[in-house]
mmCIF file of C-alpha atoms in Angstrom:
data_model
loop_
_atom_site.group_PDB
_atom_site.id
_atom_site.type_symbol
_atom_site.label_atom_id
_atom_site.label_comp_id
_atom_site.label_asym_id
_atom_site.label_seq_id
_atom_site.Cartn_x
_atom_site.Cartn_y
_atom_site.Cartn_z
ATOM 1 C CA MET A 120 -35.249 -19.217 4.588
ATOM 2 C CA THR A 121 -34.541 -15.645 5.775
ATOM 3 C CA HIS A 122 -37.903 -13.249 6.024
ATOM 4 C CA PRO A 123 -36.484 -9.368 5.604
ATOM 5 C CA ALA A 124 -39.708 -8.804 7.797
ATOM 6 C CA GLN A 125 -37.975 -10.068 9.764
ATOM 7 C CA SER A 126 -36.127 -7.095 10.953
ATOM 8 C CA LEU A 127 -39.131 -5.439 11.929
ATOM 9 C CA GLY A 128 -39.732 -7.566 14.813
ATOM 10 C CA ARG A 129 -43.549 -9.932 15.483
ATOM 11 C CA LYS A 130 -45.752 -6.429 16.410
ATOM 12 C CA ALA A 131 -44.778 -4.862 12.938
ATOM 13 C CA ARG A 132 -45.053 -8.800 11.287
ATOM 14 C CA ASN A 133 -48.480 -9.063 12.874
ATOM 15 C CA ALA A 134 -50.097 -5.116 12.699
ATOM 16 C CA PHE A 135 -51.750 -5.419 9.192
ATOM 17 C CA THR A 136 -54.736 -6.519 7.247
ATOM 18 C CA GLU A 137 -54.204 -9.121 4.399
ATOM 19 C CA THR A 138 -57.798 -9.339 2.140
ATOM 20 C CA ALA A 139 -58.113 -10.943 -1.506
ATOM 21 C CA VAL A 140 -59.915 -8.634 -4.059
ATOM 22 C CA THR A 141 -60.997 -8.464 -7.321
ATOM 23 C CA PHE A 142 -61.161 -4.989 -8.970
ATOM 24 C CA PRO A 143 -61.687 -4.091 -12.176
ATOM 25 C CA SER A 144 -59.439 -2.930 -15.140
ATOM 26 C CA THR A 145 -59.753 -0.028 -16.828
ATOM 27 C CA ASP A 146 -59.973 -2.170 -19.926
ATOM 28 C CA GLY A 147 -64.059 -2.181 -18.898
ATOM 29 C CA SER A 148 -63.996 -6.011 -19.488
ATOM 30 C CA THR A 149 -60.824 -7.647 -17.032
ATOM 31 C CA ALA A 150 -61.747 -8.528 -14.221
ATOM 32 C CA LEU A 151 -58.755 -8.923 -11.628
ATOM 33 C CA ALA A 152 -57.796 -10.801 -8.548
ATOM 34 C CA GLY A 153 -54.783 -9.843 -5.511
ATOM 35 C CA THR A 154 -54.619 -9.402 -2.237
ATOM 36 C CA LEU A 155 -54.746 -5.643 -0.390
ATOM 37 C CA VAL A 156 -52.382 -5.191 2.652
ATOM 38 C CA VAL A 157 -53.012 -2.414 4.784
ATOM 39 C CA PRO A 158 -50.767 -1.394 7.870
ATOM 40 C CA PRO A 159 -53.341 -0.311 11.158
ATOM 41 C CA LYS A 160 -53.467 3.796 9.986
ATOM 42 C CA GLY A 161 -55.216 2.163 6.593
ATOM 43 C CA ARG A 162 -56.462 5.405 5.234
ATOM 44 C CA ASP A 163 -53.894 7.915 5.881
ATOM 45 C CA CYS A 164 -50.543 5.570 4.867
ATOM 46 C CA PRO A 165 -49.040 5.726 1.820
ATOM 47 C CA SER A 166 -50.179 3.116 -0.661
ATOM 48 C CA ALA A 167 -48.228 1.047 -3.062
ATOM 49 C CA VAL A 168 -49.108 -1.134 -6.051
ATOM 50 C CA LEU A 169 -47.077 -3.854 -7.202
ATOM 51 C CA VAL A 170 -46.304 -4.029 -10.794
ATOM 52 C CA SER A 171 -44.257 -7.440 -11.970
ATOM 53 C CA GLY A 172 -41.977 -7.994 -14.706
ATOM 54 C CA THR A 173 -41.837 -10.215 -17.791
ATOM 55 C CA GLY A 174 -43.963 -13.072 -18.084
ATOM 56 C CA PRO A 175 -47.408 -14.671 -17.248
ATOM 57 C CA ILE A 176 -46.663 -13.650 -13.339
ATOM 58 C CA ASP A 177 -49.522 -14.599 -10.097
ATOM 59 C CA ARG A 178 -49.622 -11.807 -6.971
ATOM 60 C CA ASP A 179 -46.692 -12.452 -4.940
ATOM 61 C CA VAL A 180 -43.505 -13.235 -7.983
ATOM 62 C CA THR A 181 -43.332 -17.206 -6.836
ATOM 63 C CA ILE A 182 -39.249 -17.919 -7.755
ATOM 64 C CA VAL A 183 -37.956 -20.742 -6.978
ATOM 65 C CA GLY A 184 -39.936 -20.950 -3.921
ATOM 66 C CA HIS A 185 -39.211 -17.449 -3.267
ATOM 67 C CA SER A 186 -42.754 -15.139 -2.577
ATOM 68 C CA VAL A 187 -40.546 -11.438 -3.892
ATOM 69 C CA PHE A 188 -43.572 -9.740 -3.800
ATOM 70 C CA ARG A 189 -45.211 -10.642 -0.968
ATOM 71 C CA VAL A 190 -41.825 -10.399 1.376
ATOM 72 C CA LEU A 191 -42.239 -6.776 0.115
ATOM 73 C CA ALA A 192 -45.824 -5.991 0.992
ATOM 74 C CA HIS A 193 -45.211 -7.486 4.924
ATOM 75 C CA ALA A 194 -42.243 -5.795 5.146
ATOM 76 C CA LEU A 195 -43.431 -2.313 3.486
ATOM 77 C CA ALA A 196 -46.408 -2.716 5.536
ATOM 78 C CA GLY A 197 -44.809 -2.948 8.705
ATOM 79 C CA ALA A 198 -43.024 0.633 7.754
ATOM 80 C CA GLY A 199 -46.632 1.942 7.312
ATOM 81 C CA ILE A 200 -46.852 1.156 3.588
ATOM 82 C CA ALA A 201 -50.448 -0.494 2.165
ATOM 83 C CA SER A 202 -50.199 -2.629 -0.770
ATOM 84 C CA LEU A 203 -52.012 -3.779 -3.491
ATOM 85 C CA ARG A 204 -50.324 -6.914 -5.952
ATOM 86 C CA PHE A 205 -52.118 -9.073 -8.567
ATOM 87 C CA ASP A 206 -52.208 -11.651 -10.443
ATOM 88 C CA LYS A 207 -51.324 -10.791 -14.050
ATOM 89 C CA ARG A 208 -53.975 -11.046 -16.177
ATOM 90 C CA GLY A 209 -55.157 -14.103 -17.640
ATOM 91 C CA VAL A 210 -52.041 -15.671 -14.075
ATOM 92 C CA GLY A 211 -54.455 -17.270 -11.365
ATOM 93 C CA ALA A 212 -57.706 -15.517 -10.253
ATOM 94 C CA SER A 213 -57.540 -13.212 -13.136
ATOM 95 C CA GLU A 214 -59.787 -12.565 -15.607
ATOM 96 C CA GLY A 215 -58.438 -12.198 -19.414
ATOM 97 C CA ASP A 216 -55.217 -14.084 -21.483
ATOM 98 C CA PHE A 217 -51.813 -13.507 -20.877
ATOM 99 C CA ASN A 218 -50.843 -14.060 -24.578
ATOM 100 C CA SER A 219 -53.051 -11.561 -26.414
ATOM 101 C CA ALA A 220 -52.150 -9.134 -24.093
ATOM 102 C CA ARG A 221 -50.556 -5.290 -24.906
ATOM 103 C CA PRO A 222 -48.008 -2.943 -23.367
ATOM 104 C CA GLY A 223 -51.090 -0.703 -23.738
ATOM 105 C CA ASP A 224 -52.777 -3.487 -21.052
ATOM 106 C CA PHE A 225 -51.004 -4.151 -18.947
ATOM 107 C CA VAL A 226 -51.086 0.199 -17.818
ATOM 108 C CA ALA A 227 -55.030 -0.395 -18.000
ATOM 109 C CA ASP A 228 -55.054 -3.218 -15.386
ATOM 110 C CA VAL A 229 -52.403 -1.134 -12.963
ATOM 111 C CA VAL A 230 -54.001 2.363 -13.382
ATOM 112 C CA GLY A 231 -57.342 -0.087 -12.241
ATOM 113 C CA ALA A 232 -55.279 -0.970 -9.695
ATOM 114 C CA MET A 233 -54.441 2.574 -8.671
ATOM 115 C CA GLU A 234 -58.226 3.209 -8.350
ATOM 116 C CA TYR A 235 -59.099 0.351 -6.607
ATOM 117 C CA VAL A 236 -56.851 1.013 -3.985
ATOM 118 C CA VAL A 237 -58.171 4.883 -3.404
ATOM 119 C CA GLY A 238 -61.644 3.682 -2.838
ATOM 120 C CA GLN A 239 -60.288 1.087 -0.779
ATOM 121 C CA THR A 240 -58.368 2.804 1.167
ATOM 122 C CA ARG A 241 -60.375 6.024 0.815
ATOM 123 C CA ALA A 242 -56.493 7.507 1.122
ATOM 124 C CA PRO A 243 -56.487 10.540 -1.003
ATOM 125 C CA GLN A 244 -55.187 9.800 -4.941
ATOM 126 C CA GLU A 245 -51.535 12.312 -3.994
ATOM 127 C CA ARG A 246 -50.916 8.950 -1.414
ATOM 128 C CA VAL A 247 -52.038 6.081 -4.188
ATOM 129 C CA GLY A 248 -47.663 5.572 -5.953
ATOM 130 C CA LEU A 249 -46.187 2.460 -8.075
ATOM 131 C CA ILE A 250 -43.537 0.716 -7.392
ATOM 132 C CA GLY A 251 -42.345 -1.659 -10.647
ATOM 133 C CA HIS A 252 -40.037 -4.513 -10.884
ATOM 134 C CA SER A 253 -38.010 -5.067 -14.052
ATOM 135 C CA GLU A 254 -40.663 -4.992 -16.780
ATOM 136 C CA GLY A 255 -43.050 -3.617 -14.022
ATOM 137 C CA GLY A 256 -41.170 -0.533 -13.833
ATOM 138 C CA MET A 257 -41.418 -0.134 -18.018
ATOM 139 C CA VAL A 258 -45.510 -0.192 -16.901
ATOM 140 C CA ALA A 259 -45.322 1.768 -13.945
ATOM 141 C CA LEU A 260 -43.628 4.491 -15.364
ATOM 142 C CA THR A 261 -45.904 4.910 -18.609
ATOM 143 C CA ALA A 262 -48.922 4.490 -16.139
ATOM 144 C CA ALA A 263 -47.161 7.166 -13.957
ATOM 145 C CA ALA A 264 -46.968 9.097 -16.739
ATOM 146 C CA GLN A 265 -51.105 8.803 -18.090
ATOM 147 C CA ARG A 266 -52.323 9.638 -13.982
ATOM 148 C CA PRO A 267 -50.115 12.982 -13.096
ATOM 149 C CA GLU A 268 -51.659 12.680 -10.071
ATOM 150 C CA THR A 269 -49.287 9.662 -9.047
ATOM 151 C CA ALA A 270 -47.823 9.988 -6.262
ATOM 152 C CA PHE A 271 -44.484 8.825 -6.173
ATOM 153 C CA CYS A 272 -43.182 5.573 -8.459
ATOM 154 C CA VAL A 273 -40.856 3.409 -7.481
ATOM 155 C CA LEU A 274 -38.453 1.615 -10.544
ATOM 156 C CA MET A 275 -36.275 -1.594 -9.292
ATOM 157 C CA ALA A 276 -34.570 -2.779 -11.292
ATOM 158 C CA THR A 277 -36.108 -1.262 -14.362
ATOM 159 C CA PRO A 278 -34.220 -0.457 -17.401
ATOM 160 C CA LEU A 279 -33.622 3.307 -18.539
ATOM 161 C CA LEU A 280 -31.720 0.999 -21.347
ATOM 162 C CA SER A 281 -34.177 1.475 -24.576
ATOM 163 C CA GLY A 282 -36.273 -1.863 -24.408
ATOM 164 C CA LYS A 283 -33.450 -3.467 -27.223
ATOM 165 C CA ASP A 284 -30.641 -2.232 -25.994
ATOM 166 C CA ASN A 285 -31.050 -3.152 -22.326
ATOM 167 C CA VAL A 286 -32.427 -7.496 -24.028
ATOM 168 C CA ILE A 287 -29.257 -7.256 -26.164
ATOM 169 C CA ARG A 288 -26.690 -6.675 -23.281
ATOM 170 C CA SER A 289 -28.922 -9.306 -20.670
ATOM 171 C CA PHE A 290 -28.238 -11.731 -23.326
ATOM 172 C CA ALA A 291 -24.075 -11.189 -23.260
ATOM 173 C CA LEU A 292 -23.863 -10.706 -20.042
ATOM 174 C CA LEU A 293 -24.977 -14.750 -19.782
ATOM 175 C CA ALA A 294 -23.603 -15.945 -22.585
ATOM 176 C CA ARG A 295 -20.417 -14.787 -20.980
ATOM 177 C CA GLY A 296 -21.219 -15.880 -17.376
ATOM 178 C CA GLY A 297 -20.601 -13.177 -15.831
ATOM 179 C CA LEU A 298 -20.504 -9.815 -15.400
ATOM 180 C CA ARG A 299 -17.480 -9.355 -17.454
ATOM 181 C CA ARG A 300 -17.091 -6.181 -20.421
ATOM 182 C CA ASP A 301 -14.558 -7.729 -21.706
ATOM 183 C CA ARG A 302 -14.165 -8.515 -25.781
ATOM 184 C CA THR A 303 -16.173 -11.565 -25.518
ATOM 185 C CA TYR A 304 -19.214 -9.120 -24.435
ATOM 186 C CA ASP A 305 -18.443 -6.838 -26.836
ATOM 187 C CA ARG A 306 -18.181 -9.961 -30.032
ATOM 188 C CA TYR A 307 -22.116 -11.381 -27.925
ATOM 189 C CA VAL A 308 -23.630 -7.481 -27.840
ATOM 190 C CA SER A 309 -22.504 -7.213 -31.904
ATOM 191 C CA GLU A 310 -23.812 -10.270 -32.180
ATOM 192 C CA LEU A 311 -27.272 -10.287 -30.378
ATOM 193 C CA GLY A 312 -28.015 -6.921 -32.316
ATOM 194 C CA THR A 313 -27.402 -8.137 -36.360
ATOM 195 C CA LEU A 314 -29.859 -11.327 -34.774
ATOM 196 C CA LEU A 315 -32.161 -9.701 -33.525
ATOM 197 C CA GLU A 316 -32.433 -6.987 -35.693
ATOM 198 C CA ALA A 317 -32.846 -9.893 -38.195
ATOM 199 C CA ALA A 318 -35.382 -11.455 -36.516
ATOM 200 C CA ARG A 319 -38.307 -8.647 -36.345
ATOM 201 C CA SER A 320 -37.882 -7.335 -39.288
ATOM 202 C CA GLY A 321 -38.615 -11.186 -40.632
ATOM 203 C CA SER A 322 -35.833 -11.447 -43.272
ATOM 204 C CA VAL A 323 -34.738 -14.801 -41.926
ATOM 205 C CA ARG A 324 -35.336 -18.236 -44.434
ATOM 206 C CA GLU A 325 -34.299 -20.884 -43.844
ATOM 207 C CA SER A 326 -31.609 -20.897 -46.307
ATOM 208 C CA GLN A 327 -29.536 -18.173 -43.933
ATOM 209 C CA THR A 328 -26.792 -21.524 -42.497
ATOM 210 C CA GLU A 329 -24.681 -18.348 -41.492
ATOM 211 C CA LEU A 330 -27.642 -16.263 -39.750
ATOM 212 C CA LEU A 331 -29.067 -20.035 -37.826
ATOM 213 C CA GLU A 332 -25.330 -20.878 -36.923
ATOM 214 C CA LEU A 333 -24.757 -18.074 -35.148
ATOM 215 C CA ALA A 334 -28.136 -18.252 -33.392
ATOM 216 C CA GLY A 335 -27.688 -22.033 -32.276
ATOM 217 C CA SER A 336 -24.305 -20.628 -31.369
ATOM 218 C CA LEU A 337 -24.925 -17.593 -29.120
ATOM 219 C CA ALA A 338 -28.656 -20.221 -27.710
ATOM 220 C CA ALA A 339 -25.729 -22.796 -26.193
ATOM 221 C CA GLY A 340 -24.429 -20.020 -24.315
ATOM 222 C CA ILE A 341 -27.500 -18.020 -23.419
ATOM 223 C CA PHE A 342 -29.610 -21.465 -22.286
ATOM 224 C CA ASN A 343 -28.862 -23.482 -20.436
ATOM 225 C CA GLU A 344 -29.237 -25.208 -17.205
ATOM 226 C CA GLY A 345 -27.658 -22.410 -15.013
ATOM 227 C CA THR A 346 -30.695 -20.039 -16.360
ATOM 228 C CA LYS A 347 -33.884 -21.417 -16.861
ATOM 229 C CA VAL A 348 -34.611 -19.728 -13.756
ATOM 230 C CA ILE A 349 -35.563 -17.485 -15.538
ATOM 231 C CA LEU A 350 -36.469 -18.387 -19.106
ATOM 232 C CA GLY A 351 -38.080 -20.916 -19.114
ATOM 233 C CA SER A 352 -35.524 -23.369 -21.268
ATOM 234 C CA ASP A 353 -32.368 -25.591 -21.058
ATOM 235 C CA ALA A 354 -31.266 -25.333 -24.905
ATOM 236 C CA LEU A 355 -32.724 -23.821 -27.756
ATOM 237 C CA SER A 356 -31.984 -24.358 -31.836
ATOM 238 C CA GLY A 357 -30.711 -21.222 -33.337
ATOM 239 C CA ALA A 358 -34.033 -21.175 -35.521
ATOM 240 C CA GLU A 359 -35.513 -21.086 -31.913
ATOM 241 C CA PHE A 360 -33.954 -18.635 -31.013
ATOM 242 C CA LEU A 361 -34.826 -16.581 -33.484
ATOM 243 C CA LYS A 362 -39.175 -17.294 -32.922
ATOM 244 C CA LEU A 363 -38.192 -16.331 -29.283
ATOM 245 C CA LEU A 364 -36.801 -13.247 -31.037
ATOM 246 C CA SER A 365 -39.461 -12.566 -32.899
ATOM 247 C CA SER A 366 -41.957 -12.824 -30.962
ATOM 248 C CA PRO A 367 -44.829 -10.683 -29.597
ATOM 249 C CA CYS A 368 -43.813 -11.993 -25.635
ATOM 250 C CA LEU A 369 -40.902 -9.109 -26.181
ATOM 251 C CA ASP A 370 -42.782 -6.716 -28.150
ATOM 252 C CA THR A 371 -42.935 -4.646 -24.087
ATOM 253 C CA CYS A 372 -39.780 -4.462 -23.628
ATOM 254 C CA LEU A 373 -38.366 -4.037 -26.914
ATOM 255 C CA SER A 374 -40.582 -1.477 -27.578
ATOM 256 C CA TRP A 375 -39.582 0.924 -24.151
ATOM 257 C CA ASP A 376 -37.656 3.669 -24.703
ATOM 258 C CA PRO A 377 -37.262 5.576 -22.027
ATOM 259 C CA SER A 378 -37.238 9.175 -22.750
ATOM 260 C CA ARG A 379 -40.267 9.722 -24.155
ATOM 261 C CA VAL A 380 -42.068 8.210 -21.501
ATOM 262 C CA ALA A 381 -39.714 9.793 -18.631
ATOM 263 C CA SER A 382 -40.890 13.773 -19.425
ATOM 264 C CA ARG A 383 -45.325 12.819 -19.198
ATOM 265 C CA VAL A 384 -44.070 11.933 -15.161
ATOM 266 C CA LYS A 385 -44.608 14.447 -12.653
ATOM 267 C CA CYS A 386 -44.053 12.137 -9.380
ATOM 268 C CA PRO A 387 -40.602 11.921 -7.533
ATOM 269 C CA VAL A 388 -39.037 9.355 -8.957
ATOM 270 C CA LEU A 389 -37.055 6.802 -7.265
ATOM 271 C CA VAL A 390 -34.946 4.508 -9.126
ATOM 272 C CA VAL A 391 -33.490 1.514 -7.514
ATOM 273 C CA TYR A 392 -30.180 -1.330 -8.621
ATOM 274 C CA GLY A 393 -28.522 -4.280 -7.604
ATOM 275 C CA THR A 394 -24.724 -3.635 -8.981
ATOM 276 C CA LYS A 395 -24.688 -7.496 -10.146
ATOM 277 C CA ASP A 396 -27.589 -7.210 -11.688
ATOM 278 C CA VAL A 397 -27.597 -8.989 -15.506
ATOM 279 C CA GLN A 398 -30.981 -8.845 -16.575
ATOM 280 C CA ALA A 399 -31.040 -5.566 -16.101
ATOM 281 C CA PRO A 400 -27.604 -4.582 -16.667
ATOM 282 C CA ALA A 401 -26.573 -2.568 -13.168
ATOM 283 C CA LEU A 402 -23.541 -1.102 -15.385
ATOM 284 C CA GLU A 403 -25.011 0.276 -18.497
ATOM 285 C CA ASN A 404 -28.264 1.201 -16.491
ATOM 286 C CA LEU A 405 -27.108 3.013 -14.419
ATOM 287 C CA VAL A 406 -25.091 5.251 -16.225
ATOM 288 C CA ALA A 407 -28.657 5.342 -18.778
ATOM 289 C CA ALA A 408 -30.525 6.603 -15.365
ATOM 290 C CA ARG A 409 -27.741 9.817 -14.534
ATOM 291 C CA ASP A 410 -28.372 10.627 -18.007
ATOM 292 C CA LEU A 411 -32.249 10.288 -18.321
ATOM 293 C CA ILE A 412 -32.207 12.348 -14.885
ATOM 294 C CA GLU A 413 -29.922 14.970 -16.113
ATOM 295 C CA ARG A 414 -31.515 15.604 -19.471
ATOM 296 C CA LEU A 415 -35.051 15.454 -17.349
ATOM 297 C CA GLY A 416 -32.982 17.657 -15.161
ATOM 298 C CA ARG A 417 -35.432 16.058 -12.192
ATOM 299 C CA ARG A 418 -34.304 17.063 -8.781
ATOM 300 C CA ASP A 419 -37.430 15.119 -7.656
ATOM 301 C CA TRP A 420 -35.276 11.521 -8.939
ATOM 302 C CA VAL A 421 -33.242 9.956 -7.638
ATOM 303 C CA VAL A 422 -30.662 6.532 -8.219
ATOM 304 C CA ARG A 423 -30.301 4.378 -5.555
ATOM 305 C CA GLU A 424 -26.954 1.643 -5.972
ATOM 306 C CA LEU A 425 -27.167 -0.833 -4.338
ATOM 307 C CA ALA A 426 -23.764 -3.316 -4.095
ATOM 308 C CA GLU A 427 -23.701 -6.876 -4.350
ATOM 309 C CA MET A 428 -26.691 -7.596 -4.928
ATOM 310 C CA ASN A 429 -29.052 -9.128 -7.894
ATOM 311 C CA HIS A 430 -31.221 -8.764 -9.515
ATOM 312 C CA ALA A 431 -33.969 -9.766 -7.259
ATOM 313 C CA PHE A 432 -32.163 -7.689 -4.642
ATOM 314 C CA GLN A 433 -31.099 -10.424 -3.188
ATOM 315 C CA ARG A 434 -27.640 -10.593 -1.400
ATOM 316 C CA CYS A 435 -25.074 -12.802 -4.121
ATOM 317 C CA GLU A 436 -21.900 -13.673 -5.177
ATOM 318 C CA THR A 437 -22.034 -13.752 -8.854
ATOM 319 C CA GLY A 438 -25.607 -13.003 -9.984
ATOM 320 C CA MET A 439 -26.113 -15.346 -11.442
ATOM 321 C CA PRO A 440 -29.872 -16.467 -11.910
ATOM 322 C CA ASP A 441 -28.767 -19.743 -10.836
ATOM 323 C CA GLU A 442 -27.749 -18.340 -7.466
ATOM 324 C CA TYR A 443 -31.258 -17.442 -7.062
ATOM 325 C CA ALA A 444 -32.239 -20.645 -5.517
ATOM 326 C CA ARG A 445 -29.140 -21.209 -3.135
ATOM 327 C CA ILE A 446 -29.338 -18.016 -1.023
ATOM 328 C CA ASP A 447 -31.169 -18.124 2.187
ATOM 329 C CA HIS A 448 -33.745 -14.497 1.869
ATOM 330 C CA VAL A 449 -36.250 -13.322 -0.363
ATOM 331 C CA MET A 450 -35.422 -10.089 -0.718
ATOM 332 C CA ALA A 451 -32.184 -7.923 1.340
ATOM 333 C CA HIS A 452 -33.062 -5.859 4.680
ATOM 334 C CA GLU A 453 -31.512 -2.686 2.738
ATOM 335 C CA ALA A 454 -33.817 -2.947 -0.760
ATOM 336 C CA VAL A 455 -36.894 -2.826 1.170
ATOM 337 C CA LYS A 456 -35.709 -0.696 4.108
ATOM 338 C CA GLU A 457 -34.142 2.055 0.879
ATOM 339 C CA VAL A 458 -37.980 1.878 -0.025
ATOM 340 C CA ALA A 459 -39.703 2.225 2.320
ATOM 341 C CA ALA A 460 -37.957 5.284 3.990
ATOM 342 C CA TRP A 461 -37.944 6.924 0.065
ATOM 343 C CA ILE A 462 -41.787 6.224 -0.289
ATOM 344 C CA VAL A 463 -42.151 8.045 3.064
ATOM 345 C CA SER A 464 -40.190 10.699 3.119
ATOM 346 C CA ASN A 465 -41.539 11.658 -0.611
ATOM 347 C CA THR A 466 -45.122 11.538 0.182
ATOM 348 C CA PRO A 467 -47.533 14.435 0.694
ATOM 349 C CA GLY A 468 -49.161 14.701 4.455
#
């Protein structure tokens, strides 16, 4: 498997230290475990806390044998950027209960990680920022809004649609089995909107045969062998799908309102999408991102569109999840280079 950091050369790959660490969340009761990577100029370089996406994810964001954040952290170190990545609460070596965690808990964990990085590297607070992937970008942007001294925020494949709209459109593309936006896709968007509203309102009854049949039909298209890698199941009944749509595990996504958070963010922001992303659908999210930036009037927010890349920023053909394991690299070096160059140019000092 090709390692993106290989393009940096052997000397650069070996010129950093990697240390297992523990640090407290700002909730005052949860100890989190992670890995701190520091390049040779660790006390003078920019530093980033890496914030992972949806689900009980370990510090390396391990999926189908790919250690996404480990690769990203090493590549950033080769560009002179320190990083801290960590197991989510209740995952790996971190304390806490993932299943009972609320969105505010994840934000508290990220702020705790930032405070730890400042203490360990002795970096000025204005040189410590955030890189969030997918849902992790929602958490990162919220943390940046709460912490005005945040140096920068990178949103990688993070929805800037509303959370509800992004979930609906992502499921519609998965049901469609590809990136085509046609009448079938539009129908799926409409039907999924109806299901989600019914599920979240608690109005579904066993006697509602028509709604359950619709849920079963859509679930058959969404949950299959090709999508199991990201959804965790290759089959759900209509009732199970409706239960999923109403479950607390979607609270962070569905409560997401980027316009409410973005106006309070003081630091520069980089927004990056792969054009074949089906989990944060690039076509719609690029429009939403540019509209948001225009409304904010922020010249220090930048959008980058990376051609032929999926949600994990791999070079791909279809963008569908069943490709992840077959692709021979973890994260395209073009994506890492884009992020690292922007951080270096937008960090004080």
